[in-house]
Amino acid sequence: YKRAESLSICLQENIIVFHWAQRNAEHIVPLYCFDPGHYLGTANYNLPRTGPFRLRFLLDSIQDLRTSLIQRGSTLVVRRGRPQEVVGDLIKQLGSVSAVAFHEEVVPEDQQVERGVRDICSQMKVKVHTCWGSTLYHRDDLPFNHLSRLPDVYTQFRKAVETQGRVRPVLPTLDQLKPLPPGSGLDEGLIPSPEDLEQTDTVRDPRSAFPCSGGETQALARLQHYFWDTDAVATYKETRNGLIGLDYSTKCSPWLAIGCISPRYIYQQIKKYESERTANQSTYWVVFELLWRDYFKFVGAKYGDRLFDIKGLQDKSIPWKKDMNLFNAWKEGRTGVPFVDANMRELALTGFMSNRGRQNVASFLTKDLGLDWRMGAEWFHYLLVDHDVSSNYGNWLYSAGIGNDPRENRKFNMIKQGLDYDNNGDYVRHWIPELKGIRGGEVHAPWTLSSASLSHARVSLNDTYPSPIVMAPEWSRHTNKKPTGAGPSARGKTGPSHTPKQHKDRGIDFYFSKSKNF
């Protein structure tokens, strides 16, 4: 028989491996391995690699996968240890393993683990079968002869794959799987608790924009809700820059990142929705975002370790600062810039932050504070529930101006961004209760208010809330203006003030707008 060693998590993502094993095996042993390397410190600043929110999401996903496999006549074997050692021990225990199968990854560190598994299999005369399944477009279907020819600009990549590539059809979910080998005495193993892994568990904040659990079951329920129950997908392009609540965006990224659902399944649902209900810019934009995810995967495959190099993909030397006082203020949400602080507090308390927020806090750290971009990338690596290595580090390189951004010196104006996307200040007050007494958009720049206004709002700068740790000259163009943008009366029925409609000149990049006036 053959056993399938699964480096991803759930059925949607592993379906290619399972189909192969089902065709070629008498018995299959699905395996998830808790690699201790996932719980060590990050490379440069020794931050934890796996934070409490992602760990809880992972544990939920593994339990859901085991339940799904049991329903299909199998189960999930769970082990703790280095994957190559776990695989070697299982081969010895089972005695007649002919093949090990897993998905290929793109990050050098993951590839090193794969090499370890390959080596132990080679030593024990066991074949290895690998699959590619984490992207919308299969690696072999890209319209480039080799990944070395992957364009360094997203738009060129997108136009090429849209006109010359193809998305492979989704494989059906298997109703029944080959069982574990009978009489093997194989213990399925306990799913560890956070405490077992020497980690802390989470306490869910009721304000979270992502109050969801891990697992394929929840991922499919989310798609059913966002597509078919509410038709929210049909207005995605208009609402995607929202900040509060669950339905301003698809929120599929955590399930995609961990493998609970595949991008091809989402694509299939989009095409079905377009056929049965409506096709518009919003439905296309979901695919547009999936293409960004693909792009960073392939960028990671092209550049390898350069994705983590301080000089980035452009080999550009920048005198980054490593001021821990500034970094601590940023990560703890006490920079004195409310739009930044609100986003950072949301991340720390929930493991989630909107796409719009990520753009702004990254720009603030790299362009306003001038800090080493890897500080921010590793903090996101730690806390994000939807952390994906290629997307996270690729986006931080983009923000730092040393990645795949075709423009130089891209910088966000924190005050303008706050007024554009949180024009009434609802989001800031949502996460910074000490500023709840400041009404309207003035909450984005409390240092500009009079002493009387601050006193009336019960705000004392440098006491109840800090003054800004840095001031950018361009902020002054907006601190004395009334908030502009689509207010409730202008929006009619499209949503509350914290879900702004897309400005006609608002940009189209996944990570940053292409508007010159940020």
XYZ file of C-alpha atoms in Angstrom:
518
model
C 0.000 0.000 0.000
C 0.957 3.651 -0.201
C 0.598 6.219 2.529
C -0.063 9.872 1.843
C 1.864 12.261 4.049
C -0.021 15.518 3.980
C 1.896 18.737 4.513
C -1.236 20.839 3.958
C -4.262 20.523 6.161
C -7.642 19.833 4.700
C -9.568 17.965 2.051
C -9.976 20.758 -0.506
C -6.227 21.349 -0.628
C -5.221 17.688 -0.298
C -7.698 16.334 -2.801
C -4.993 15.892 -5.473
C -2.896 13.775 -3.107
C -5.905 11.742 -2.038
C -7.008 11.102 -5.625
C -3.531 9.863 -6.489
C -3.342 7.651 -3.411
C -6.836 6.304 -3.938
C -5.896 5.179 -7.455
C -2.554 3.676 -6.474
C -3.006 2.287 -2.974
C -4.588 -0.530 -1.062
C -4.333 1.454 2.162
C -3.688 5.133 2.915
C -2.329 6.708 6.100
C -3.148 10.463 6.146
C -0.665 12.227 8.430
C -0.333 15.658 9.995
C 2.906 16.419 11.780
C 3.356 19.202 14.337
C 6.851 20.345 13.405
C 8.611 21.930 16.421
C 10.317 24.298 13.978
C 6.976 26.080 13.537
C 7.087 27.220 17.156
C 10.622 28.630 17.286
C 11.630 32.281 16.899
C 11.710 34.190 13.615
C 14.995 34.580 11.767
C 15.964 38.175 12.553
C 14.089 39.416 15.611
C 13.277 36.132 17.365
C 9.542 36.769 17.454
C 7.320 33.696 17.860
C 6.579 32.065 14.498
C 3.070 30.885 15.323
C 0.804 33.104 17.379
C -2.247 32.073 19.392
C -4.860 32.953 16.768
C -3.297 30.963 13.958
C -2.583 28.052 16.290
C -6.208 27.899 17.421
C -7.318 28.086 13.781
C -4.904 25.273 12.912
C -6.114 23.043 15.747
C -9.736 23.600 14.704
C -8.786 22.718 11.122
C -7.045 19.505 12.107
C -10.007 18.386 14.201
C -12.357 19.161 11.299
C -10.140 17.205 8.914
C -10.052 14.188 11.208
C -13.845 14.280 11.465
C -14.177 14.477 7.663
C -11.767 11.590 7.138
C -13.581 9.408 9.692
C -16.822 10.034 7.802
C -15.038 8.705 4.693
C -13.761 5.527 6.299
C -10.323 6.789 7.300
C -8.844 9.013 9.986
C -6.020 11.501 10.472
C -2.855 10.297 12.143
C -1.315 13.082 14.225
C 2.276 13.174 15.406
C 4.639 15.688 16.996
C 8.249 15.914 15.834
C 10.452 16.667 12.843
C 8.593 15.421 9.745
C 11.490 13.376 8.371
C 11.864 11.582 11.712
C 8.116 10.999 12.055
C 7.925 9.623 8.513
C 10.916 7.375 9.113
C 9.403 5.986 12.306
C 6.082 5.275 10.581
C 7.789 3.512 7.686
C 9.593 1.284 10.177
C 6.413 0.620 12.146
C 4.281 -0.216 9.105
C 6.946 -2.249 7.387
C 5.660 -2.314 3.800
C 5.250 1.294 2.736
C 5.823 1.784 -0.991
C 5.278 5.547 -1.389
C 4.990 8.828 0.485
C 2.998 11.634 -1.143
C 2.799 15.332 -0.316
C 2.281 18.791 -1.784
C 5.320 20.751 -2.861
C 5.996 24.116 -1.239
C 7.957 27.133 -2.520
C 9.674 28.589 0.554
C 13.282 27.372 1.021
C 12.691 26.420 4.650
C 9.743 24.216 3.695
C 11.729 22.765 0.807
C 14.441 21.819 3.270
C 11.861 19.804 5.223
C 10.774 18.175 1.971
C 14.378 17.236 1.207
C 14.618 15.635 4.634
C 11.533 13.542 3.908
C 12.882 12.612 0.466
C 16.223 11.595 1.978
C 14.713 9.321 4.610
C 12.449 7.726 1.994
C 15.429 7.171 -0.294
C 17.375 5.525 2.515
C 14.424 3.237 3.247
C 13.732 2.425 -0.439
C 10.348 4.169 -0.429
C 9.177 6.131 -3.456
C 8.126 9.778 -3.159
C 5.223 11.279 -5.090
C 4.660 15.047 -5.023
C 1.787 17.232 -6.202
C 1.310 20.925 -6.896
C -1.987 22.252 -5.643
C -1.849 25.492 -3.678
C -2.346 27.990 -6.525
C -5.153 28.912 -8.887
C -2.955 28.345 -11.938
C -0.855 25.209 -11.901
C 2.872 25.841 -12.089
C 3.107 23.757 -15.265
C 0.369 25.778 -16.981
C 2.021 29.192 -16.669
C 2.706 30.899 -20.018
C 6.403 31.236 -19.173
C 8.984 28.677 -20.190
C 10.538 28.771 -16.746
C 9.854 30.556 -13.448
C 13.042 32.550 -14.042
C 11.033 34.339 -16.742
C 8.198 35.252 -14.380
C 7.551 39.001 -14.825
C 8.646 41.223 -11.950
C 5.477 43.307 -12.290
C 2.106 41.852 -11.323
C 0.124 43.427 -14.174
C 2.326 41.744 -16.772
C 1.861 38.406 -14.993
C -1.910 38.875 -14.722
C -2.398 39.764 -18.384
C -0.296 36.795 -19.487
C -2.112 34.181 -17.406
C -5.543 35.626 -18.158
C -4.970 35.466 -21.915
C -2.700 32.433 -22.246
C -3.209 30.324 -19.116
C -5.979 28.013 -17.960
C -7.421 27.090 -14.590
C -7.665 23.355 -14.162
C -11.053 21.931 -13.162
C -11.737 21.059 -9.548
C -11.450 17.405 -8.624
C -14.528 15.954 -6.882
C -14.371 15.307 -3.157
C -14.006 11.602 -2.485
C -16.963 10.032 -0.687
C -14.896 7.096 0.536
C -11.173 6.654 1.190
C -9.039 3.545 1.396
C -8.692 2.659 5.082
C -5.616 2.464 7.267
C -3.852 -0.902 7.023
C -5.700 -3.457 9.188
C -3.826 -4.961 12.076
C -1.097 -2.325 11.967
C -1.795 -1.193 15.519
C -1.408 2.389 14.311
C -2.511 4.883 16.963
C -4.153 7.931 15.418
C -2.617 10.150 18.107
C -4.089 12.973 20.143
C -4.532 16.429 18.688
C -2.471 18.576 21.063
C -3.753 21.584 22.956
C -1.974 24.947 22.795
C -0.589 24.178 26.250
C 0.822 20.863 24.971
C 2.761 22.887 22.407
C 3.845 25.363 25.094
C 1.686 28.063 23.512
C -1.168 30.162 24.859
C -4.785 29.853 23.768
C -6.908 32.726 22.528
C -9.775 34.683 24.005
C -12.070 35.832 21.204
C -12.643 39.589 21.143
C -16.290 40.363 20.342
C -15.164 43.222 18.078
C -13.268 40.885 15.747
C -13.868 41.185 11.998
C -12.992 37.493 11.727
C -14.931 35.572 14.413
C -14.572 32.291 12.517
C -13.149 28.848 13.209
C -10.747 26.767 11.167
C -11.648 23.799 9.003
C -13.051 22.967 5.586
C -16.583 22.802 7.007
C -16.418 26.422 8.126
C -14.731 27.494 4.882
C -17.533 26.035 2.782
C -20.123 27.623 5.073
C -18.406 30.986 4.625
C -18.547 30.714 0.830
C -22.196 29.680 1.001
C -22.949 32.746 3.124
C -20.888 35.283 1.158
C -21.885 34.075 -2.299
C -25.259 32.423 -2.216
C -27.059 33.508 0.964
C -26.250 37.237 0.943
C -24.933 37.987 -2.593
C -22.218 40.003 -0.846
C -19.740 38.892 -3.494
C -21.623 40.998 -6.055
C -20.566 44.193 -4.233
C -17.095 43.054 -3.159
C -15.210 45.685 -5.169
C -17.194 48.482 -3.512
C -16.905 47.167 0.050
C -13.466 45.514 0.083
C -11.788 48.499 1.753
C -14.097 48.316 4.749
C -12.772 48.062 8.284
C -15.517 46.848 10.621
C -17.562 43.667 10.430
C -17.421 40.289 8.738
C -18.898 40.885 5.286
C -16.936 43.808 3.845
C -14.624 41.236 2.196
C -14.610 37.523 1.448
C -12.500 36.688 4.545
C -11.341 33.522 2.752
C -7.627 34.171 3.313
C -7.224 32.233 6.609
C -8.729 29.074 5.095
C -6.693 29.513 1.917
C -3.467 30.049 3.848
C -3.799 26.853 5.836
C -5.188 24.717 3.011
C -8.779 24.291 4.174
C -10.051 25.358 0.782
C -8.404 25.675 -2.599
C -8.286 28.764 -4.828
C -9.607 26.625 -7.682
C -12.733 25.782 -5.685
C -13.345 29.491 -5.037
C -12.809 30.146 -8.753
C -15.318 27.425 -9.585
C -17.874 29.015 -7.258
C -17.241 32.430 -8.833
C -17.873 31.044 -12.311
C -21.003 29.291 -11.124
C -22.229 32.486 -9.455
C -21.537 34.514 -12.592
C -23.460 31.985 -14.664
C -26.451 31.710 -12.347
C -26.719 35.216 -10.849
C -24.504 38.019 -12.081
C -21.043 38.734 -13.458
C -19.585 42.153 -12.726
C -16.421 43.925 -11.619
C -16.850 42.605 -8.087
C -16.960 38.948 -9.061
C -13.931 39.482 -11.297
C -12.117 41.230 -8.467
C -12.201 38.127 -6.306
C -10.308 36.303 -9.056
C -8.009 39.329 -9.354
C -7.111 38.903 -5.679
C -6.526 35.166 -6.104
C -4.112 36.026 -8.898
C -2.147 38.269 -6.524
C -1.885 35.316 -4.165
C -0.635 33.142 -7.044
C 1.807 35.812 -8.090
C 3.506 36.010 -4.705
C 3.715 32.188 -4.570
C 5.539 32.175 -7.890
C 7.698 35.149 -6.865
C 8.706 33.101 -3.829
C 9.546 30.164 -6.082
C 11.582 32.411 -8.378
C 13.585 34.280 -5.755
C 13.831 31.842 -2.846
C 15.738 33.262 0.121
C 15.875 36.728 -1.435
C 12.282 37.081 -0.289
C 13.703 37.502 3.229
C 16.837 39.510 2.412
C 17.073 43.015 3.861
C 17.941 44.326 0.364
C 14.904 42.627 -1.107
C 14.430 41.542 -4.693
C 16.005 44.725 -6.033
C 19.259 44.338 -4.083
C 18.726 47.891 -2.839
C 20.639 49.147 0.202
C 18.513 51.334 2.482
C 19.736 52.530 5.904
C 16.895 50.934 7.867
C 16.671 51.780 11.547
C 16.310 49.125 14.240
C 14.932 51.330 17.007
C 13.107 48.973 19.380
C 11.290 51.827 21.122
C 9.721 52.896 17.828
C 8.970 49.281 16.926
C 7.323 48.584 20.277
C 5.149 51.684 19.926
C 4.095 50.506 16.459
C 3.305 46.909 17.380
C 1.476 47.873 20.576
C -0.702 50.520 18.922
C 0.635 53.568 20.737
C 2.261 55.617 17.971
C -0.089 58.532 18.580
C -1.477 58.169 15.046
C -4.983 56.799 15.620
C -5.518 55.082 12.264
C -2.257 53.160 12.709
C -2.904 52.379 16.365
C -6.436 51.123 15.784
C -5.227 48.678 13.161
C -2.335 47.444 15.276
C -4.570 46.913 18.284
C -7.049 44.975 16.157
C -4.210 42.718 14.988
C -2.898 42.137 18.507
C -6.338 41.339 19.909
C -7.803 39.282 17.056
C -5.051 38.108 14.696
C -6.768 39.893 11.818
C -6.436 43.212 10.044
C -8.111 44.506 6.890
C -6.208 44.777 3.644
C -6.508 48.559 3.849
C -5.074 48.531 7.344
C -2.135 46.346 6.355
C -1.199 48.729 3.580
C -1.179 51.678 5.939
C 0.662 50.227 8.921
C 3.315 48.786 6.583
C 3.801 52.139 4.887
C 3.981 53.861 8.275
C 6.654 51.478 9.596
C 8.847 51.569 6.496
C 8.314 55.122 5.196
C 7.393 57.228 8.233
C 9.451 55.436 10.900
C 12.140 54.124 8.555
C 12.347 50.829 10.435
C 13.677 47.565 9.020
C 10.793 46.116 7.027
C 11.580 42.665 8.440
C 10.451 43.859 11.869
C 6.964 44.363 10.499
C 7.003 41.223 8.393
C 8.007 39.075 11.358
C 5.377 40.670 13.607
C 2.747 39.854 10.987
C 4.254 36.366 10.682
C 3.643 35.905 14.387
C 0.121 37.262 14.716
C -1.800 36.957 11.456
C -4.394 34.200 11.447
C -4.107 34.160 7.646
C -0.332 34.301 7.441
C 1.025 33.031 4.140
C 4.809 33.264 3.868
C 5.013 34.311 0.220
C 2.170 36.833 0.414
C 3.333 38.356 3.691
C 6.985 38.820 2.828
C 6.213 39.707 -0.786
C 3.824 42.420 0.330
C 6.282 43.803 2.880
C 8.972 44.013 0.209
C 6.434 45.813 -1.958
C 5.697 48.255 0.850
C 9.380 48.841 1.552
C 10.030 49.713 -2.089
C 12.393 46.787 -2.688
C 9.981 44.235 -4.105
C 7.583 43.992 -7.045
C 6.287 47.559 -6.976
C 6.919 49.270 -10.352
C 6.710 52.685 -8.678
C 9.394 54.202 -6.491
C 8.822 56.133 -3.271
C 5.251 54.992 -2.741
C 4.106 56.369 0.594
C 0.715 56.581 2.267
C -0.574 59.719 3.952
C -1.960 58.379 7.241
C -4.391 61.239 7.790
C -5.787 61.201 4.273
C -6.140 57.422 4.374
C -7.971 57.619 7.678
C -10.363 60.256 6.359
C -10.905 58.390 3.075
C -11.690 55.024 4.622
C -12.894 55.862 8.133
C -14.323 59.282 7.423
C -16.453 59.481 10.563
C -13.830 57.884 12.825
C -16.003 54.890 13.744
C -13.190 52.389 13.275
C -10.707 54.345 15.374
C -13.184 54.643 18.242
C -14.002 50.933 17.842
C -10.444 49.985 18.812
C -9.237 53.023 20.782
C -11.913 53.601 23.419
C -9.855 56.325 25.104
C -10.650 58.503 22.055
C -14.387 57.776 22.022
C -15.159 61.295 23.224
C -13.791 62.863 20.014
C -16.548 62.967 17.455
C -16.304 62.605 13.699
C -13.154 62.577 11.609
C -11.302 64.853 14.027
C -10.376 61.676 15.911
C -7.716 61.004 13.256
C -5.588 63.929 14.435
C -6.285 64.628 18.137
C -3.060 66.647 18.508
C -4.609 69.374 16.322
C -7.546 69.939 18.688
C -7.711 72.748 21.181
C -7.128 72.131 24.871
C -10.804 72.803 25.506
C -11.872 70.244 22.885
C -9.543 67.631 24.290
C -10.697 68.320 27.806
C -14.325 68.019 26.758
C -13.518 64.658 25.117
C -11.632 63.572 28.247
C -8.428 63.118 26.304
C -5.098 64.159 27.748
C -2.245 63.891 25.237
C 0.760 61.970 26.560
C -1.412 60.779 29.406
C -4.555 58.996 28.209
C -3.267 58.859 24.612
C 0.214 59.598 23.220
C 1.281 62.399 20.939
C 2.579 61.210 17.547
C 6.039 59.623 17.686
C 6.686 61.087 14.236
C 5.080 63.816 12.127
C 4.963 63.802 8.340
C 4.720 67.199 6.630
C 2.062 66.019 4.188
C -0.385 65.322 7.020
C -0.982 69.043 7.514
C -2.782 69.225 4.163
C -5.619 67.220 5.703
C -5.648 67.938 9.427
C -7.593 71.176 9.070
C -10.147 69.866 6.589
C -13.542 68.453 7.297
C -13.854 64.750 6.441
C -14.760 64.136 2.822
C -15.939 61.056 0.950
C -19.137 59.117 0.762
C -21.078 59.616 3.972
C -24.268 57.780 4.870
C -26.493 60.143 2.901
C -24.358 59.755 -0.203
C -24.297 55.997 0.044
C -27.964 55.374 0.444
C -28.421 51.660 1.014
C -24.881 50.515 0.299
C -23.788 50.285 3.914
C -22.707 52.128 7.051
C -20.046 54.800 7.143
C -17.240 52.370 7.901
C -17.712 50.601 4.541
C -16.835 53.327 2.019
C -17.718 53.065 -1.615
C -14.760 52.831 -3.955
C -13.589 56.271 -5.079
C -13.412 56.536 -8.840
C -9.668 57.241 -8.603
C -9.000 54.616 -5.947
C -6.299 52.224 -7.006
C -6.584 48.710 -8.292
C -3.557 47.015 -6.757
C -4.122 44.311 -4.166
C -1.594 45.814 -1.834
C -1.474 49.474 -2.752
C -3.624 51.806 -4.780
C -2.341 53.172 -8.046
C -3.698 56.602 -7.287
C -0.828 59.066 -6.993
C -2.606 60.900 -4.197
C -2.530 58.431 -1.332
